[in-house]
Coordinates of C-alpha atoms in Angstrom, one line a residue:
M1 CA -25.0 60.5 25.7
A2 CA -24.2 57.4 23.5
L3 CA -27.0 55.9 21.5
D4 CA -26.7 52.6 23.4
D5 CA -27.2 54.4 26.7
R6 CA -30.6 55.7 25.8
K7 CA -33.5 53.8 27.2
G8 CA -35.8 54.6 24.3
V9 CA -39.3 53.4 23.7
W10 CA -38.6 49.8 22.7
K11 CA -37.0 47.5 25.2
S12 CA -35.5 44.1 24.6
G13 CA -34.0 43.7 28.1
K14 CA -33.1 45.6 31.3
G15 CA -31.8 49.0 30.3
K16 CA -31.3 48.0 26.7
G17 CA -32.9 50.2 23.9
R18 CA -34.2 48.9 20.6
H19 CA -33.7 50.6 17.2
T20 CA -36.8 49.0 15.7
P21 CA -40.2 47.8 17.0
K22 CA -40.7 44.2 17.8
G23 CA -41.9 41.8 15.1
R24 CA -41.4 41.8 11.4
Q25 CA -39.9 44.9 9.9
L26 CA -41.5 46.6 6.9
E27 CA -39.5 46.2 3.7
D28 CA -39.6 49.1 1.3
Q29 CA -39.5 46.9 -1.8
A30 CA -42.4 44.7 -0.7
W31 CA -44.4 47.7 0.3
D32 CA -43.9 49.3 -3.2
E33 CA -44.9 46.0 -4.8
V34 CA -48.1 45.8 -2.7
R35 CA -49.0 49.4 -3.4
A36 CA -48.5 48.9 -7.1
L37 CA -50.8 45.8 -7.1
L38 CA -53.5 47.6 -5.1
A39 CA -53.2 50.7 -7.2
D40 CA -56.1 53.1 -6.6
R41 CA -58.4 50.5 -4.9
P42 CA -59.9 51.7 -1.6
R43 CA -58.0 50.2 1.4
R44 CA -61.1 48.8 3.0
A45 CA -60.9 45.8 5.4
D46 CA -63.6 43.9 3.6
L47 CA -61.4 43.8 0.5
L48 CA -58.6 42.0 2.3
I49 CA -59.2 38.6 0.6
E50 CA -59.4 40.3 -2.9
F51 CA -56.0 41.9 -2.1
L52 CA -54.5 38.6 -1.0
H53 CA -55.6 37.1 -4.3
L54 CA -53.8 39.9 -6.2
I55 CA -50.5 39.1 -4.4
Q56 CA -51.0 35.3 -4.8
D57 CA -51.8 35.6 -8.5
A58 CA -48.8 37.9 -9.1
Y59 CA -46.2 36.1 -7.2
G60 CA -47.5 32.5 -6.8
H61 CA -47.5 32.7 -3.0
L62 CA -47.8 35.1 -0.1
S63 CA -44.4 36.0 1.4
A64 CA -44.0 37.2 4.9
A65 CA -42.7 40.5 3.6
H66 CA -45.7 41.0 1.4
L67 CA -48.1 40.1 4.2
R68 CA -46.3 42.6 6.5
A69 CA -46.5 45.3 3.7
L70 CA -50.2 44.6 3.2
A71 CA -50.9 44.9 6.9
E72 CA -49.1 48.3 6.8
E73 CA -51.0 49.5 3.8
M74 CA -54.4 48.3 5.2
R75 CA -53.6 49.8 8.7
M76 CA -54.3 46.3 10.1
S77 CA -52.4 44.2 12.5
M78 CA -50.2 41.5 11.1
A79 CA -52.2 38.9 13.1
E80 CA -55.4 40.0 11.3
V81 CA -53.9 39.5 7.9
Y82 CA -52.1 36.3 8.7
E83 CA -55.2 34.6 10.2
V84 CA -57.2 35.3 7.1
A85 CA -54.4 34.3 4.7
T86 CA -53.9 30.9 6.5
F87 CA -57.6 30.1 6.7
Y88 CA -58.2 29.6 3.0
A89 CA -56.8 26.7 1.0
H90 CA -55.9 28.6 -2.1
F91 CA -53.4 31.0 -0.4
D92 CA -49.8 29.8 0.1
V93 CA -48.2 31.6 3.0
V94 CA -44.3 31.4 2.9
K95 CA -42.3 32.5 5.9
E96 CA -38.7 33.7 5.9
G97 CA -36.3 30.9 5.0
E98 CA -39.1 28.7 3.5
T99 CA -39.0 27.6 -0.1
P100 CA -41.9 29.0 -2.2
P101 CA -44.1 26.5 -4.0
P102 CA -43.3 25.6 -7.6
A103 CA -44.7 28.0 -10.3
L104 CA -47.2 25.3 -11.3
T105 CA -49.8 23.6 -9.1
I106 CA -52.0 20.7 -10.0
R107 CA -55.0 20.1 -7.8
V108 CA -56.6 16.7 -8.2
C109 CA -60.2 16.3 -7.0
D110 CA -60.7 13.4 -4.7
S111 CA -64.4 13.8 -3.8
L112 CA -66.6 10.8 -4.3
S113 CA -67.4 10.9 -8.1
C114 CA -63.7 11.5 -8.9
E115 CA -62.5 8.8 -6.5
L116 CA -64.9 6.3 -8.2
A117 CA -63.3 7.3 -11.5
G118 CA -59.8 6.7 -10.4
A119 CA -58.6 10.0 -8.9
Q120 CA -56.2 8.3 -6.4
A121 CA -54.4 6.4 -9.1
L122 CA -54.2 9.5 -11.2
K123 CA -52.7 11.5 -8.4
S124 CA -50.1 8.8 -7.7
A125 CA -49.2 8.7 -11.4
L126 CA -48.8 12.5 -11.5
E127 CA -46.6 12.5 -8.4
S128 CA -44.3 9.9 -9.8
G129 CA -44.4 11.2 -13.4
L130 CA -43.7 14.9 -12.8
D131 CA -40.7 16.8 -11.4
A132 CA -41.8 17.9 -7.9
S133 CA -39.4 20.9 -8.0
E134 CA -41.4 22.3 -11.0
V135 CA -44.9 21.0 -10.5
R136 CA -46.7 20.7 -7.2
V137 CA -49.5 18.0 -7.0
L138 CA -52.2 18.5 -4.3
R139 CA -55.4 16.7 -3.4
A140 CA -58.4 19.0 -3.5
P141 CA -62.1 18.8 -2.7
C142 CA -64.9 18.9 -5.2
M143 CA -64.4 21.3 -8.2
G144 CA -68.0 21.1 -9.4
R145 CA -67.2 19.0 -12.5
C146 CA -68.4 15.6 -11.2
D147 CA -70.0 14.8 -14.6
T148 CA -66.5 14.7 -16.2
A149 CA -64.6 12.8 -13.5
P150 CA -61.8 12.4 -12.8
V151 CA -61.0 16.1 -12.9
L152 CA -57.9 18.2 -12.0
E153 CA -57.0 21.9 -12.2
L154 CA -53.7 22.8 -13.8
G155 CA -53.1 26.4 -12.7
H156 CA -56.6 27.7 -13.5
H157 CA -57.2 25.2 -16.4
H158 CA -59.6 22.4 -15.6
I159 CA -58.9 19.1 -17.4
D160 CA -61.9 16.9 -17.7
H161 CA -61.6 13.1 -17.9
A162 CA -58.1 13.8 -16.8
T163 CA -55.1 11.5 -17.8
L164 CA -51.4 11.8 -17.4
E165 CA -51.1 12.4 -21.2
K166 CA -53.6 15.3 -21.1
V167 CA -51.6 16.9 -18.3
H168 CA -48.3 16.6 -20.1
A169 CA -49.9 18.0 -23.3
A170 CA -51.3 21.0 -21.4
I171 CA -48.0 21.7 -19.6
A172 CA -46.1 21.6 -22.9
A173 CA -48.7 24.0 -24.5
G174 CA -48.5 26.3 -21.5
H175 CA -52.3 25.9 -21.1
T176 CA -52.8 27.0 -17.5
H177 CA -55.6 29.5 -17.9
A178 CA -59.4 29.0 -17.7
T179 CA -61.2 28.0 -20.9
V180 CA -64.3 30.2 -21.2
P181 CA -67.2 28.4 -22.9
E182 CA -69.6 30.0 -25.3
Y183 CA -72.6 31.5 -23.5
E184 CA -75.5 33.9 -24.0
G185 CA -74.1 37.4 -23.7
Y186 CA -75.9 40.7 -23.0
D187 CA -76.9 41.5 -26.5
A188 CA -78.3 38.1 -27.2
Y189 CA -80.2 38.1 -23.9
I190 CA -81.7 41.6 -24.6
A191 CA -82.7 40.5 -28.1
D192 CA -84.7 37.6 -26.6
G193 CA -86.7 39.9 -24.3
G194 CA -84.2 40.0 -21.4
Y195 CA -84.4 42.6 -18.7
A196 CA -87.9 43.7 -19.9
S197 CA -89.4 42.4 -16.7
L198 CA -86.8 44.2 -14.5
K199 CA -87.4 47.5 -16.3
S200 CA -91.2 47.2 -16.0
L201 CA -90.9 46.4 -12.3
R202 CA -88.6 49.4 -11.7
E203 CA -91.1 51.7 -13.4
N204 CA -94.3 50.7 -11.7
G205 CA -93.9 47.3 -10.0
D206 CA -95.5 46.2 -6.7
W207 CA -92.9 44.1 -4.7
E208 CA -95.6 42.4 -2.6
K209 CA -97.4 41.2 -5.8
I210 CA -94.1 39.8 -7.1
Q211 CA -93.4 38.2 -3.7
E212 CA -96.8 36.5 -3.9
T213 CA -96.1 35.3 -7.5
V214 CA -92.8 33.7 -6.4
M215 CA -94.6 32.0 -3.4
D216 CA -97.4 30.8 -5.7
A217 CA -94.8 29.1 -7.9
G218 CA -93.7 27.1 -4.8
L219 CA -90.0 28.3 -5.2
R220 CA -87.8 27.2 -2.4
G221 CA -84.1 27.8 -1.7
L222 CA -82.2 25.6 -4.1
G223 CA -78.8 25.9 -2.3
G224 CA -80.0 23.1 0.0
A225 CA -82.0 24.7 2.8
G226 CA -85.3 24.7 1.0
F227 CA -86.7 27.8 2.7
P228 CA -89.7 29.4 0.8
S229 CA -87.9 32.0 -1.3
G230 CA -90.6 34.7 -1.3
K231 CA -90.9 34.7 2.5
K232 CA -87.3 35.9 2.9
W233 CA -88.1 39.1 1.0
G234 CA -90.7 40.1 3.6
F235 CA -88.3 39.4 6.5
V236 CA -85.6 41.6 5.0
R237 CA -87.9 44.3 3.8
A238 CA -89.4 44.7 7.3
N239 CA -86.1 46.2 8.5
E240 CA -85.5 49.9 8.2
G241 CA -82.3 51.4 6.8
T242 CA -79.6 50.0 4.5
R243 CA -80.2 46.5 3.1
Y244 CA -78.0 44.2 1.1
L245 CA -78.4 41.2 -1.2
A246 CA -75.8 38.4 -1.2
V247 CA -75.6 35.6 -3.8
N248 CA -74.3 32.3 -2.4
G249 CA -72.3 31.0 -5.4
D250 CA -70.0 28.9 -3.2
E251 CA -71.3 25.6 -4.7
G252 CA -68.9 23.4 -2.7
E253 CA -71.1 20.4 -1.7
P254 CA -69.4 17.4 -3.5
G255 CA -71.5 16.2 -6.3
T256 CA -73.1 19.6 -7.0
F257 CA -72.5 21.4 -10.3
K258 CA -75.8 22.8 -11.4
D259 CA -75.0 26.5 -10.6
R260 CA -71.8 26.3 -12.7
Y261 CA -73.8 24.6 -15.5
Y262 CA -76.3 27.5 -15.7
L263 CA -73.8 30.3 -15.2
E264 CA -71.6 29.0 -18.0
R265 CA -74.6 29.1 -20.4
T266 CA -77.2 31.7 -19.4
P267 CA -75.6 34.2 -16.9
H268 CA -78.0 37.0 -17.6
L269 CA -81.0 34.9 -16.5
F270 CA -79.4 34.7 -13.1
L271 CA -78.4 38.3 -13.1
E272 CA -81.9 39.5 -14.0
G273 CA -83.4 37.4 -11.2
M274 CA -80.8 38.8 -8.8
L275 CA -81.7 42.4 -9.8
I276 CA -85.4 41.7 -9.4
A277 CA -84.8 40.3 -5.9
A278 CA -82.6 43.3 -5.1
W279 CA -85.4 45.7 -6.3
A280 CA -87.9 43.9 -4.1
V281 CA -85.9 44.5 -0.9
E282 CA -84.4 47.8 -2.1
A283 CA -80.9 46.4 -1.7
E284 CA -78.1 49.1 -1.7
T285 CA -75.5 46.6 -3.1
C286 CA -75.6 43.1 -4.6
F287 CA -72.7 41.0 -3.5
I288 CA -71.9 37.9 -5.6
Y289 CA -69.7 35.4 -3.7
M290 CA -68.3 33.0 -6.3
R291 CA -66.1 30.1 -5.5
D292 CA -62.5 30.3 -6.7
E293 CA -62.8 26.8 -8.3
Y294 CA -65.0 28.4 -11.0
P295 CA -62.5 30.7 -12.9
A296 CA -64.5 30.7 -16.1
V297 CA -67.6 31.7 -14.3
L298 CA -65.7 34.5 -12.5
H299 CA -64.5 35.8 -15.9
I300 CA -68.0 35.6 -17.5
L301 CA -69.6 37.4 -14.6
A302 CA -67.0 40.2 -14.6
E303 CA -67.6 40.7 -18.3
E304 CA -71.4 40.7 -18.1
I305 CA -71.5 42.9 -15.0
R306 CA -69.4 45.4 -17.0
A307 CA -71.9 45.1 -19.9
L308 CA -74.8 45.9 -17.5
E309 CA -72.9 49.0 -16.2
E310 CA -72.2 50.2 -19.7
A311 CA -75.8 49.8 -20.7
G312 CA -76.9 51.8 -17.6
L313 CA -79.0 49.0 -16.1
V314 CA -76.9 49.2 -12.9
A315 CA -74.7 51.9 -11.4
K316 CA -70.9 51.1 -11.4
G317 CA -70.1 49.1 -8.3
Y318 CA -73.8 48.2 -7.6
I319 CA -72.9 44.6 -8.2
D320 CA -69.8 43.6 -6.2
L321 CA -68.3 40.3 -7.4
R322 CA -66.2 38.6 -4.7
R323 CA -63.9 35.6 -5.2
G324 CA -63.8 32.8 -2.7
A325 CA -60.5 31.2 -1.8
G326 CA -61.1 27.5 -1.3
A327 CA -63.2 27.0 1.8
Y328 CA -66.3 24.8 1.7
I329 CA -67.6 26.3 5.0
C330 CA -68.2 29.5 3.1
G331 CA -71.3 27.9 1.5
E332 CA -72.9 28.4 5.0
E333 CA -74.6 31.8 4.7
S334 CA -73.2 33.4 7.8
A335 CA -69.6 32.1 7.0
M336 CA -70.0 33.5 3.5
I337 CA -70.9 36.9 5.0
E338 CA -67.9 36.8 7.2
S339 CA -65.8 36.1 4.1
I340 CA -67.4 39.0 2.2
E341 CA -66.4 41.2 5.1
G342 CA -62.8 40.1 4.6
K343 CA -62.5 37.7 7.5
R344 CA -62.1 34.0 8.1
G345 CA -65.2 32.1 7.1
L346 CA -66.4 31.1 10.5
P347 CA -70.2 30.5 10.9
R348 CA -72.0 32.9 13.3
H349 CA -74.2 31.9 16.2
R350 CA -77.8 32.5 15.4
P351 CA -80.0 34.3 16.2
P352 CA -79.7 37.0 15.1
F353 CA -80.3 35.7 11.6
V354 CA -78.8 37.3 8.5
A355 CA -82.1 38.7 7.4
Q356 CA -81.8 41.1 10.4
V357 CA -78.0 41.2 10.9
G358 CA -76.1 40.3 7.8
I359 CA -73.3 42.0 5.9
F360 CA -71.8 44.9 7.9
G361 CA -74.5 44.3 10.5
K362 CA -77.3 45.2 8.0
P363 CA -80.3 43.2 6.9
T364 CA -79.2 40.9 4.1
L365 CA -81.2 38.8 1.6
V366 CA -79.2 35.6 0.7
H367 CA -80.2 33.6 -2.3
N368 CA -78.6 30.7 -4.3
V369 CA -77.7 31.1 -7.9
E370 CA -80.3 28.6 -9.3
T371 CA -83.0 30.1 -7.1
L372 CA -82.5 33.5 -8.7
K373 CA -82.5 32.0 -12.2
W374 CA -86.0 30.7 -11.4
V375 CA -87.1 34.1 -10.0
A376 CA -86.4 35.6 -13.4
R377 CA -88.4 32.9 -15.2
I378 CA -91.3 33.1 -12.8
V379 CA -91.6 36.8 -13.2
R380 CA -91.4 36.5 -17.0
E381 CA -93.5 33.4 -17.5
G382 CA -95.7 33.3 -14.5
P383 CA -95.8 30.9 -11.5
E384 CA -97.0 28.1 -13.8
V385 CA -93.5 27.6 -15.1
L386 CA -92.8 25.7 -11.9
S387 CA -96.2 24.9 -10.3
S388 CA -97.8 23.3 -13.4
T389 CA -95.5 20.3 -13.3
E390 CA -96.7 17.5 -11.1
K391 CA -95.5 14.0 -10.5
N392 CA -96.0 11.5 -7.6
G393 CA -98.0 14.2 -5.7
R394 CA -95.1 16.7 -5.9
K395 CA -95.2 20.0 -7.8
G396 CA -92.3 21.8 -9.5
L397 CA -89.0 21.1 -11.3
R398 CA -85.6 20.3 -9.9
S399 CA -82.1 20.5 -11.4
Y400 CA -80.4 17.3 -10.4
S401 CA -76.6 17.1 -10.6
I402 CA -76.1 13.4 -11.4
S403 CA -72.8 11.7 -11.5
G404 CA -71.2 8.3 -10.7
R405 CA -71.9 5.0 -12.4
V406 CA -74.3 6.3 -15.1
K407 CA -73.8 6.6 -18.8
K408 CA -74.8 10.3 -19.2
P409 CA -73.9 12.2 -16.0
G410 CA -74.8 15.9 -16.0
V411 CA -77.5 18.4 -15.0
H412 CA -81.0 17.0 -15.6
L413 CA -84.1 19.1 -15.2
L414 CA -86.8 16.8 -14.1
P415 CA -90.1 16.9 -12.1
A416 CA -89.6 17.3 -8.4
G417 CA -91.5 14.0 -7.8
S418 CA -89.0 11.9 -9.8
T419 CA -87.6 8.9 -8.0
I420 CA -84.0 7.7 -8.1
M421 CA -84.9 5.2 -10.9
D422 CA -86.3 8.2 -13.0
L423 CA -82.9 10.0 -12.4
I424 CA -80.9 7.0 -13.5
E425 CA -83.1 6.5 -16.6
A426 CA -82.6 10.2 -17.5
S427 CA -78.9 9.7 -17.2
G428 CA -78.9 6.9 -19.7
G429 CA -79.0 4.0 -17.3
M430 CA -76.2 2.3 -15.4
I431 CA -72.8 1.9 -17.1
D432 CA -72.6 -1.5 -18.8
G433 CA -71.5 -4.2 -16.3
H434 CA -72.6 -2.2 -13.3
T435 CA -75.6 -2.9 -11.1
F436 CA -77.2 -0.2 -9.1
K437 CA -76.3 -0.6 -5.4
A438 CA -76.6 2.8 -3.5
Y439 CA -76.9 6.5 -4.0
Q440 CA -76.0 9.8 -2.3
P441 CA -79.3 11.8 -2.6
G442 CA -78.0 15.3 -1.6
G443 CA -74.2 15.5 -1.2
P444 CA -72.1 13.9 1.6
S445 CA -74.3 15.7 4.2
A446 CA -77.2 13.4 3.1
G447 CA -75.3 10.1 3.5
L448 CA -76.1 7.0 1.5
L449 CA -79.3 5.2 0.7
P450 CA -79.5 1.6 -0.7
A451 CA -80.9 0.8 -4.1
S452 CA -83.9 -0.9 -2.5
I453 CA -85.2 2.5 -1.5
N454 CA -86.1 3.5 -5.0
D455 CA -89.7 4.7 -5.0
V456 CA -89.4 7.9 -2.9
P457 CA -89.8 11.3 -4.7
M458 CA -86.4 13.1 -4.7
D459 CA -87.8 16.4 -3.4
F460 CA -87.9 18.6 -0.3
D461 CA -89.4 17.0 2.8
T462 CA -89.9 13.5 1.3
L463 CA -86.5 12.0 2.4
Q464 CA -86.5 13.3 6.0
P465 CA -88.5 10.2 7.3
L466 CA -85.5 8.1 6.0
G467 CA -83.0 10.2 8.0
T468 CA -81.7 12.1 5.0
F469 CA -82.6 15.0 2.7
I470 CA -82.4 16.2 -0.9
G471 CA -80.3 19.3 -0.1
S472 CA -78.8 20.7 -3.3
A473 CA -79.8 17.6 -5.3
A474 CA -76.2 16.4 -5.6
V475 CA -76.9 12.8 -6.6
V476 CA -74.0 10.2 -6.9
I477 CA -74.8 6.7 -8.1
L478 CA -72.8 3.7 -6.8
S479 CA -72.7 0.2 -8.2
D480 CA -72.0 -3.3 -7.0
K481 CA -68.4 -2.6 -7.7
D482 CA -68.2 0.1 -5.1
S483 CA -67.9 0.0 -1.3
A484 CA -70.5 1.9 0.8
R485 CA -68.0 1.8 3.6
G486 CA -65.4 3.4 1.4
A487 CA -67.8 6.0 0.2
A488 CA -68.7 7.0 3.8
L489 CA -65.0 7.3 4.7
N490 CA -64.5 9.5 1.6
M491 CA -67.3 11.8 2.9
L492 CA -66.0 12.0 6.4
R493 CA -62.5 12.8 5.2
F494 CA -64.0 15.7 3.3
F495 CA -65.7 17.0 6.4
E496 CA -62.5 16.5 8.4
D497 CA -60.6 18.7 5.9
E498 CA -63.3 21.3 5.6
S499 CA -64.3 21.8 9.2
C500 CA -63.6 25.4 10.0
G501 CA -62.3 24.3 13.4
Q502 CA -64.4 26.8 15.4
C503 CA -66.3 24.3 17.5
T504 CA -64.8 21.2 19.2
P505 CA -67.6 18.7 18.4
C506 CA -67.1 19.2 14.7
R507 CA -63.3 19.7 14.6
V508 CA -62.5 16.8 16.9
G509 CA -65.5 14.7 16.0
C510 CA -64.8 14.5 12.3
E511 CA -61.1 13.6 13.0
K512 CA -62.1 10.9 15.5
A513 CA -64.8 9.5 13.2
V514 CA -62.3 9.1 10.4
K515 CA -59.9 7.1 12.7
L516 CA -62.7 4.9 13.9
M517 CA -64.0 4.2 10.4
Q518 CA -60.6 3.0 9.3
A519 CA -60.7 0.1 11.7
D520 CA -61.4 -3.4 10.2
K521 CA -64.6 -3.5 12.2
W522 CA -66.5 -0.4 13.2
D523 CA -67.1 0.3 16.9
Q524 CA -70.8 1.1 16.2
P525 CA -71.9 2.1 19.8
L526 CA -68.9 4.5 20.1
L527 CA -69.6 5.9 16.6
E528 CA -73.2 6.4 17.5
E529 CA -72.3 8.2 20.7
L530 CA -69.9 10.4 18.7
C531 CA -72.6 11.2 16.1
T532 CA -75.0 12.3 18.8
A533 CA -72.5 14.7 20.3
M534 CA -71.6 16.2 16.9
G535 CA -75.3 16.6 15.9
D536 CA -76.3 18.1 19.2
A537 CA -73.4 20.5 19.9
S538 CA -72.0 21.7 16.5
I539 CA -72.6 25.3 15.7
C540 CA -73.5 24.9 12.0
G541 CA -74.8 22.4 9.5
L542 CA -71.4 20.9 8.7
G543 CA -70.9 19.3 12.1
Q544 CA -74.6 18.6 12.5
A545 CA -74.9 16.7 9.1
A546 CA -71.4 15.0 9.1
P547 CA -72.7 12.0 11.1
N548 CA -75.3 11.1 8.4
P549 CA -72.9 9.0 6.2
I550 CA -71.9 7.1 9.3
R551 CA -75.4 6.4 10.6
M552 CA -76.8 5.5 7.2
T553 CA -73.9 3.2 6.4
M554 CA -74.4 1.3 9.7
K555 CA -78.1 1.1 9.1
H556 CA -78.2 0.1 5.4
F557 CA -74.9 -1.6 4.8
A558 CA -74.2 -3.3 8.1
D559 CA -72.5 -6.2 6.4
E560 CA -69.7 -3.9 5.3
V561 CA -68.9 -2.4 8.7

């Protein structure tokens, strides 16, 4: 019987046999290349994003052939691999017949601080001054370097106070790699008494006593939620069986850069705090989820985790460093956990909460980087290191990321009861020729307050009566030369881009809000109706907080809208 007469397994029409299965065919060369990159790494589904990074780094994009080969190697469907690869902004998926991106990519930050510093003009100058066939210029959300705005990323090299001349010089020098700053390494940290607290606790420590010490200090989650840190330990510890710890290092809220600041200087203070928290809840593994926009931090952590393993302080693999891929939504704890599991960063419905059902369905303790830095200091120095500072009736210290129209932007450690005027003073005052007009108290999610509200402590719970919150203390200062309306539009464009798209109120609401806000005169009743729908029906904090810039601009800057 002739080959064409056989019915076969695969059909493409009545009576017609197929020689291959439907869909993309596996190419031997691509498969060999993928296997060479993965080497002896375990083919676990939760490592999918790490493997996508390997291919993207090696080839500059993700070809259809490589995605097909990766799916084969991982024993996953092509759809599973494709949906993850296309979810994250830092992966470039290239289908058959499409032109791969140029070898060099420039990402220009266009979040509020950088926009105030001229990011749009810089992006236009780059687009007109560079060969598009050799260099790709993209807009990008906050890179956590607001104190040196405007900022761009050339490959993996960040250029602070960026100019066209600096970019040309870096391209000519081939400087596309991350610059690693000087920091306190393992030996220096040990010489200063580092890890003595951890060793002592491991030998004869009482986790409940340490939990009480942390709570006495008044430490609350410094990623933005403000939940009492010690309480989480009890919630996680109450569950039997395997437990995990996850560090949320996806510091994506525009205006925030405190975690990067500390990690680029004293990484072991954070690492010891993490290991103390992990000891307290008996975590089987510590996952550190670090944003891809922090290549220097990723390098530092990889080096110092290796030092801890070589010193015998942790077993090899106990600390699992994971690299984000450009998705603000992964700063939401359940979306981060989905990403750690190798999936799209879609927030989960809650309950159940991650303290009961977290990574791989196991109880998981989630902490922010700065929170864990304070855990190490509290255990070493006592709760007084935080609780002894008091101002305006508030106790404790806060790390404020301050940027915008001030002379000395940066991370400033100040009493939690400090007002916005105290923050401006600590930042050297307003830039000459600029008058204080407005401020963003806690990232775009917090909206804008006018300069007239200047005597409220910048702390947890104090700003809620004003319809806003401190969040991660991402403070951006605006002057009389800035538009509150323009700032609000910048914030909503950010939310529109970064919505994960899972729920309609957020996905469609942000898009509609941006269109309505571009009108010469805002339709305030319609915008208010839209804000209510988004706040009431969105799954996670992104959609629930996105209306804040709209409402607060209408309330405090009515003359502009």
